[in-house]
CSV table of C-alpha atoms in Angstrom, one decimal:
chain,number,residue,atom,x,y,z
A,1,UNK,CA,0.1,-0.1,0.0
A,2,UNK,CA,0.7,3.5,0.0
A,3,UNK,CA,3.0,4.6,2.5
A,4,UNK,CA,5.3,7.6,4.0
A,5,UNK,CA,9.2,7.1,3.2
A,6,UNK,CA,12.2,9.1,4.1
A,7,UNK,CA,15.2,9.7,1.8
A,8,UNK,CA,18.1,9.7,4.4
A,9,UNK,CA,18.4,7.2,7.5
A,10,UNK,CA,21.3,9.1,9.1
A,11,UNK,CA,22.1,12.7,9.3
A,12,UNK,CA,24.9,14.1,10.8
A,13,UNK,CA,25.1,18.0,11.5
A,14,UNK,CA,27.5,20.0,13.2
A,15,UNK,CA,26.2,22.3,16.4
A,16,UNK,CA,24.8,25.4,15.3
A,17,UNK,CA,24.1,24.7,11.8
A,18,UNK,CA,20.9,24.3,10.0
A,19,UNK,CA,19.2,20.8,9.7
A,20,UNK,CA,17.1,19.2,6.9
A,21,UNK,CA,15.0,16.2,7.0
A,22,UNK,CA,13.1,15.0,4.1
A,23,UNK,CA,9.8,12.7,3.9
A,24,UNK,CA,8.2,11.6,0.8
A,25,UNK,CA,4.4,10.4,0.9
A,26,UNK,CA,2.7,9.1,-1.9
A,27,UNK,CA,-0.9,9.0,-0.9
A,28,UNK,CA,-2.6,12.5,-2.5
A,29,UNK,CA,-5.6,11.8,-0.1
A,30,UNK,CA,-3.2,12.5,3.0
A,31,UNK,CA,-4.7,15.9,4.4
A,32,UNK,CA,-2.6,16.2,7.6
A,33,UNK,CA,1.1,15.5,8.3
A,34,UNK,CA,2.9,15.4,11.7
A,35,UNK,CA,6.7,15.7,12.6
A,36,UNK,CA,7.9,13.6,15.7
A,37,UNK,CA,11.1,13.3,17.7
A,38,UNK,CA,11.8,10.1,19.5
A,39,UNK,CA,15.0,9.9,22.0
A,40,UNK,CA,15.7,6.7,23.0
A,41,UNK,CA,13.7,4.2,25.0
A,42,UNK,CA,11.2,7.1,24.7
A,43,UNK,CA,7.8,7.8,23.0
A,44,UNK,CA,7.5,9.9,20.0
A,45,UNK,CA,7.2,13.8,21.0
A,46,UNK,CA,5.1,16.1,18.7
A,47,UNK,CA,7.2,18.6,17.3
A,48,UNK,CA,5.0,20.3,14.5
A,49,UNK,CA,1.9,19.7,12.1
A,50,UNK,CA,0.6,21.2,9.0
A,51,UNK,CA,-2.5,20.5,6.9
A,52,UNK,CA,-2.6,20.0,3.3
A,53,UNK,CA,-4.3,23.4,2.8
A,54,UNK,CA,-1.2,24.9,3.9
A,55,UNK,CA,2.7,25.0,2.3
A,56,UNK,CA,4.4,26.5,5.2
A,57,UNK,CA,4.6,26.3,8.9
A,58,UNK,CA,6.9,27.8,11.3
A,59,UNK,CA,7.4,26.9,15.4
A,60,UNK,CA,10.0,27.5,17.5
A,61,UNK,CA,13.4,26.9,15.6
A,62,UNK,CA,11.3,24.6,13.4
A,63,UNK,CA,9.8,24.7,10.2
A,64,UNK,CA,8.0,22.1,7.8
A,65,UNK,CA,7.3,22.7,4.6
A,66,UNK,CA,4.8,20.8,2.3
A,67,UNK,CA,4.8,20.7,-1.4
A,68,UNK,CA,2.1,18.7,-2.6
A,69,UNK,CA,2.9,18.8,-6.1
A,70,UNK,CA,6.1,16.7,-5.4
A,71,UNK,CA,4.4,15.1,-2.2
A,72,UNK,CA,7.2,16.0,-0.6
A,73,UNK,CA,7.6,17.1,3.1
A,74,UNK,CA,10.4,18.7,5.1
A,75,UNK,CA,11.4,19.7,8.6
A,76,UNK,CA,14.4,22.3,9.0
A,77,UNK,CA,15.8,22.9,12.5
A,78,UNK,CA,17.5,26.1,12.8
A,79,UNK,CA,21.0,26.0,14.6
A,80,UNK,CA,20.8,22.5,15.8
A,81,UNK,CA,21.9,21.9,19.3
A,82,UNK,CA,22.7,18.7,21.1
A,83,UNK,CA,19.5,18.0,22.4
A,84,UNK,CA,18.1,17.8,18.9
A,85,UNK,CA,20.1,14.9,18.6
A,86,UNK,CA,17.0,12.1,18.2
A,87,UNK,CA,14.9,10.2,15.3
A,88,UNK,CA,12.4,12.5,13.6
A,89,UNK,CA,9.4,10.8,12.2
A,90,UNK,CA,7.2,12.1,9.4
A,91,UNK,CA,3.7,10.9,9.7
A,92,UNK,CA,0.5,11.4,7.7
A,93,UNK,CA,-3.4,11.1,8.2
A,94,UNK,CA,-4.5,9.5,4.8
A,95,UNK,CA,-7.8,10.8,5.6
A,96,UNK,CA,-10.0,7.8,6.0
A,97,UNK,CA,-10.2,7.9,9.6
A,98,UNK,CA,-8.9,10.5,11.9
A,99,UNK,CA,-6.1,9.7,14.0
A,100,UNK,CA,-5.0,6.8,12.1
A,101,UNK,CA,-1.4,7.9,11.0
A,102,UNK,CA,1.1,6.1,8.8
A,103,UNK,CA,4.8,6.5,9.7
A,104,UNK,CA,8.0,6.8,7.8
A,105,UNK,CA,10.8,4.4,8.9
A,106,UNK,CA,12.8,7.8,10.5
A,107,UNK,CA,15.9,9.8,10.4
A,108,UNK,CA,18.5,9.5,13.0
A,109,UNK,CA,20.0,13.0,13.6
A,110,UNK,CA,23.2,13.1,15.4
A,111,UNK,CA,24.6,16.5,16.1
A,112,UNK,CA,28.2,16.8,16.4
A,113,UNK,CA,30.4,19.6,18.5
B,1,UNK,CA,0.1,17.1,35.2
B,2,UNK,CA,-1.8,15.3,32.4
B,3,UNK,CA,-0.3,12.5,30.2
B,4,UNK,CA,-0.1,9.1,29.0
B,5,UNK,CA,1.1,6.3,31.4
B,6,UNK,CA,2.2,2.9,30.3
B,7,UNK,CA,3.2,0.3,32.5
B,8,UNK,CA,5.5,-1.4,33.1
B,9,UNK,CA,8.4,0.0,31.0
B,10,UNK,CA,10.2,-3.4,30.6
B,11,UNK,CA,8.2,-6.6,30.5
B,12,UNK,CA,9.5,-10.3,30.0
B,13,UNK,CA,7.5,-13.1,29.1
B,14,UNK,CA,7.8,-16.7,27.9
B,15,UNK,CA,6.5,-18.1,24.8
B,16,UNK,CA,2.9,-19.2,24.9
B,17,UNK,CA,1.9,-16.8,27.7
B,18,UNK,CA,-0.5,-14.0,27.0
B,19,UNK,CA,0.3,-10.5,28.5
B,20,UNK,CA,-1.3,-7.4,28.5
B,21,UNK,CA,0.0,-4.0,28.8
B,22,UNK,CA,-1.5,-1.0,30.2
B,23,UNK,CA,-2.4,2.3,29.0
B,24,UNK,CA,-3.9,4.9,31.2
B,25,UNK,CA,-4.6,8.8,30.1
B,26,UNK,CA,-5.9,11.5,32.0
B,27,UNK,CA,-6.1,14.0,29.1
B,28,UNK,CA,-9.6,13.6,28.8
B,29,UNK,CA,-9.4,12.2,25.1
B,30,UNK,CA,-11.9,9.9,23.4
B,31,UNK,CA,-9.6,8.5,21.0
B,32,UNK,CA,-7.0,6.0,21.9
B,33,UNK,CA,-4.3,3.9,19.9
B,34,UNK,CA,-1.9,1.1,20.2
B,35,UNK,CA,1.1,1.0,17.9
B,36,UNK,CA,4.0,-1.2,17.6
B,37,UNK,CA,7.7,-0.4,17.1
B,38,UNK,CA,10.7,-2.7,15.9
B,39,UNK,CA,14.0,-1.7,15.8
B,40,UNK,CA,15.2,0.8,13.2
B,41,UNK,CA,11.7,1.2,12.0
B,42,UNK,CA,8.5,3.2,12.1
B,43,UNK,CA,5.2,2.9,14.0
B,44,UNK,CA,2.4,0.2,13.0
B,45,UNK,CA,-1.0,0.8,14.2
B,46,UNK,CA,-2.3,-2.6,16.1
B,47,UNK,CA,-5.7,-1.5,17.3
B,48,UNK,CA,-7.5,1.8,17.9
B,49,UNK,CA,-10.7,3.3,19.6
B,50,UNK,CA,-12.3,6.6,19.2
B,51,UNK,CA,-15.1,6.2,21.5
B,52,UNK,CA,-15.6,3.9,24.7
B,53,UNK,CA,-16.6,0.5,24.2
B,54,UNK,CA,-15.8,0.4,20.4
B,55,UNK,CA,-12.8,-0.5,18.8
B,56,UNK,CA,-11.2,-1.4,15.1
B,57,UNK,CA,-8.2,-3.2,13.9
B,58,UNK,CA,-5.2,-1.3,12.4
B,59,UNK,CA,-3.0,-2.5,9.9
B,60,UNK,CA,-1.3,-5.7,12.3
B,61,UNK,CA,-4.1,-6.7,14.7
B,62,UNK,CA,-3.5,-10.5,14.4
B,63,UNK,CA,-2.4,-12.0,17.3
B,64,UNK,CA,-3.6,-8.7,19.7
B,65,UNK,CA,-6.6,-8.2,21.4
B,66,UNK,CA,-8.0,-5.0,23.1
B,67,UNK,CA,-10.7,-3.6,25.3
B,68,UNK,CA,-12.0,0.0,26.1
B,69,UNK,CA,-14.4,-0.1,29.0
B,70,UNK,CA,-13.3,3.2,30.4
B,71,UNK,CA,-12.6,6.5,28.8
B,72,UNK,CA,-9.2,6.6,30.4
B,73,UNK,CA,-7.8,3.1,29.9
B,74,UNK,CA,-7.3,1.1,26.8
B,75,UNK,CA,-5.3,-2.0,27.4
B,76,UNK,CA,-3.5,-4.3,25.0
B,77,UNK,CA,-3.3,-8.1,25.3
B,78,UNK,CA,-0.6,-9.6,23.3
B,79,UNK,CA,-1.9,-13.2,22.8
B,80,UNK,CA,0.6,-16.4,22.3
B,81,UNK,CA,-1.1,-16.5,18.4
B,82,UNK,CA,1.2,-13.5,17.9
B,83,UNK,CA,4.3,-14.6,15.9
B,84,UNK,CA,6.9,-12.0,16.9
B,85,UNK,CA,5.4,-10.4,20.0
B,86,UNK,CA,8.9,-8.8,20.8
B,87,UNK,CA,9.0,-5.3,20.3
B,88,UNK,CA,8.4,-1.7,21.6
B,89,UNK,CA,4.4,-0.9,22.2
B,90,UNK,CA,3.3,2.7,22.2
B,91,UNK,CA,0.3,3.9,23.1
B,92,UNK,CA,-1.3,6.9,22.3
B,93,UNK,CA,-4.4,9.2,22.4
B,94,UNK,CA,-5.9,12.5,20.6
B,95,UNK,CA,-8.8,14.6,20.7
B,96,UNK,CA,-10.7,14.3,17.5
B,97,UNK,CA,-12.8,17.5,18.1
B,98,UNK,CA,-9.8,19.7,17.7
B,99,UNK,CA,-8.0,17.4,15.1
B,100,UNK,CA,-4.8,17.8,17.6
B,101,UNK,CA,-1.8,15.7,17.2
B,102,UNK,CA,-1.7,12.4,18.9
B,103,UNK,CA,0.2,12.4,22.3
B,104,UNK,CA,2.3,9.2,23.1
B,105,UNK,CA,3.3,7.4,26.1
B,106,UNK,CA,6.6,6.5,27.0
B,107,UNK,CA,6.4,2.7,25.6
B,108,UNK,CA,6.5,-0.8,26.9
B,109,UNK,CA,9.2,-2.7,25.8
B,110,UNK,CA,8.3,-6.5,25.6
B,111,UNK,CA,10.7,-9.3,25.4
B,112,UNK,CA,9.3,-12.9,24.7
B,113,UNK,CA,11.9,-16.0,25.0
């Protein structure tokens, strides 16, 4: 079936630089997208979300971009800090039932000093 | 403070035994979900419940059962019919009225030998 996927399994970034995590989705019916951060041994933590009627949304140090034309989602983290080291998941709500999320495999972000 | 509590954090069982994982939330959310996570992979939906006394199968429901007798509680039973039960199990809840993102607990790591 259609699913969410990620281009890069591991991203190394220097402290202070900006990070960009990419995600491709294939279900054109998806109407809601979420980025989660997961630290080792913990549950996913909500970072930011975006609905399909938007193409950009900003939070504190994070920006999500949605390109529906090419079915692409990205998460930008500004001034990456050691505490940003984690696995980042994108998830999509395909629309058939609210809350039923499809997750990508995740990207491991490693912040180096 | 409000949140989702999963217990226990670690659980060990012998093959052939059923085991029940606990999930309690005090967020007053109507909807609750169970996801499974295997090493290096994203989350996959096992079961979900959008209202008390009602639940639906997710993508990988075989070998699992749930109940939703109370709004706050959504226990998951991993039965002996589940072929590969060793995994990290995550419970989540959400408020459909506000289309809010799912909140996750910190998971239960189940090991079956």
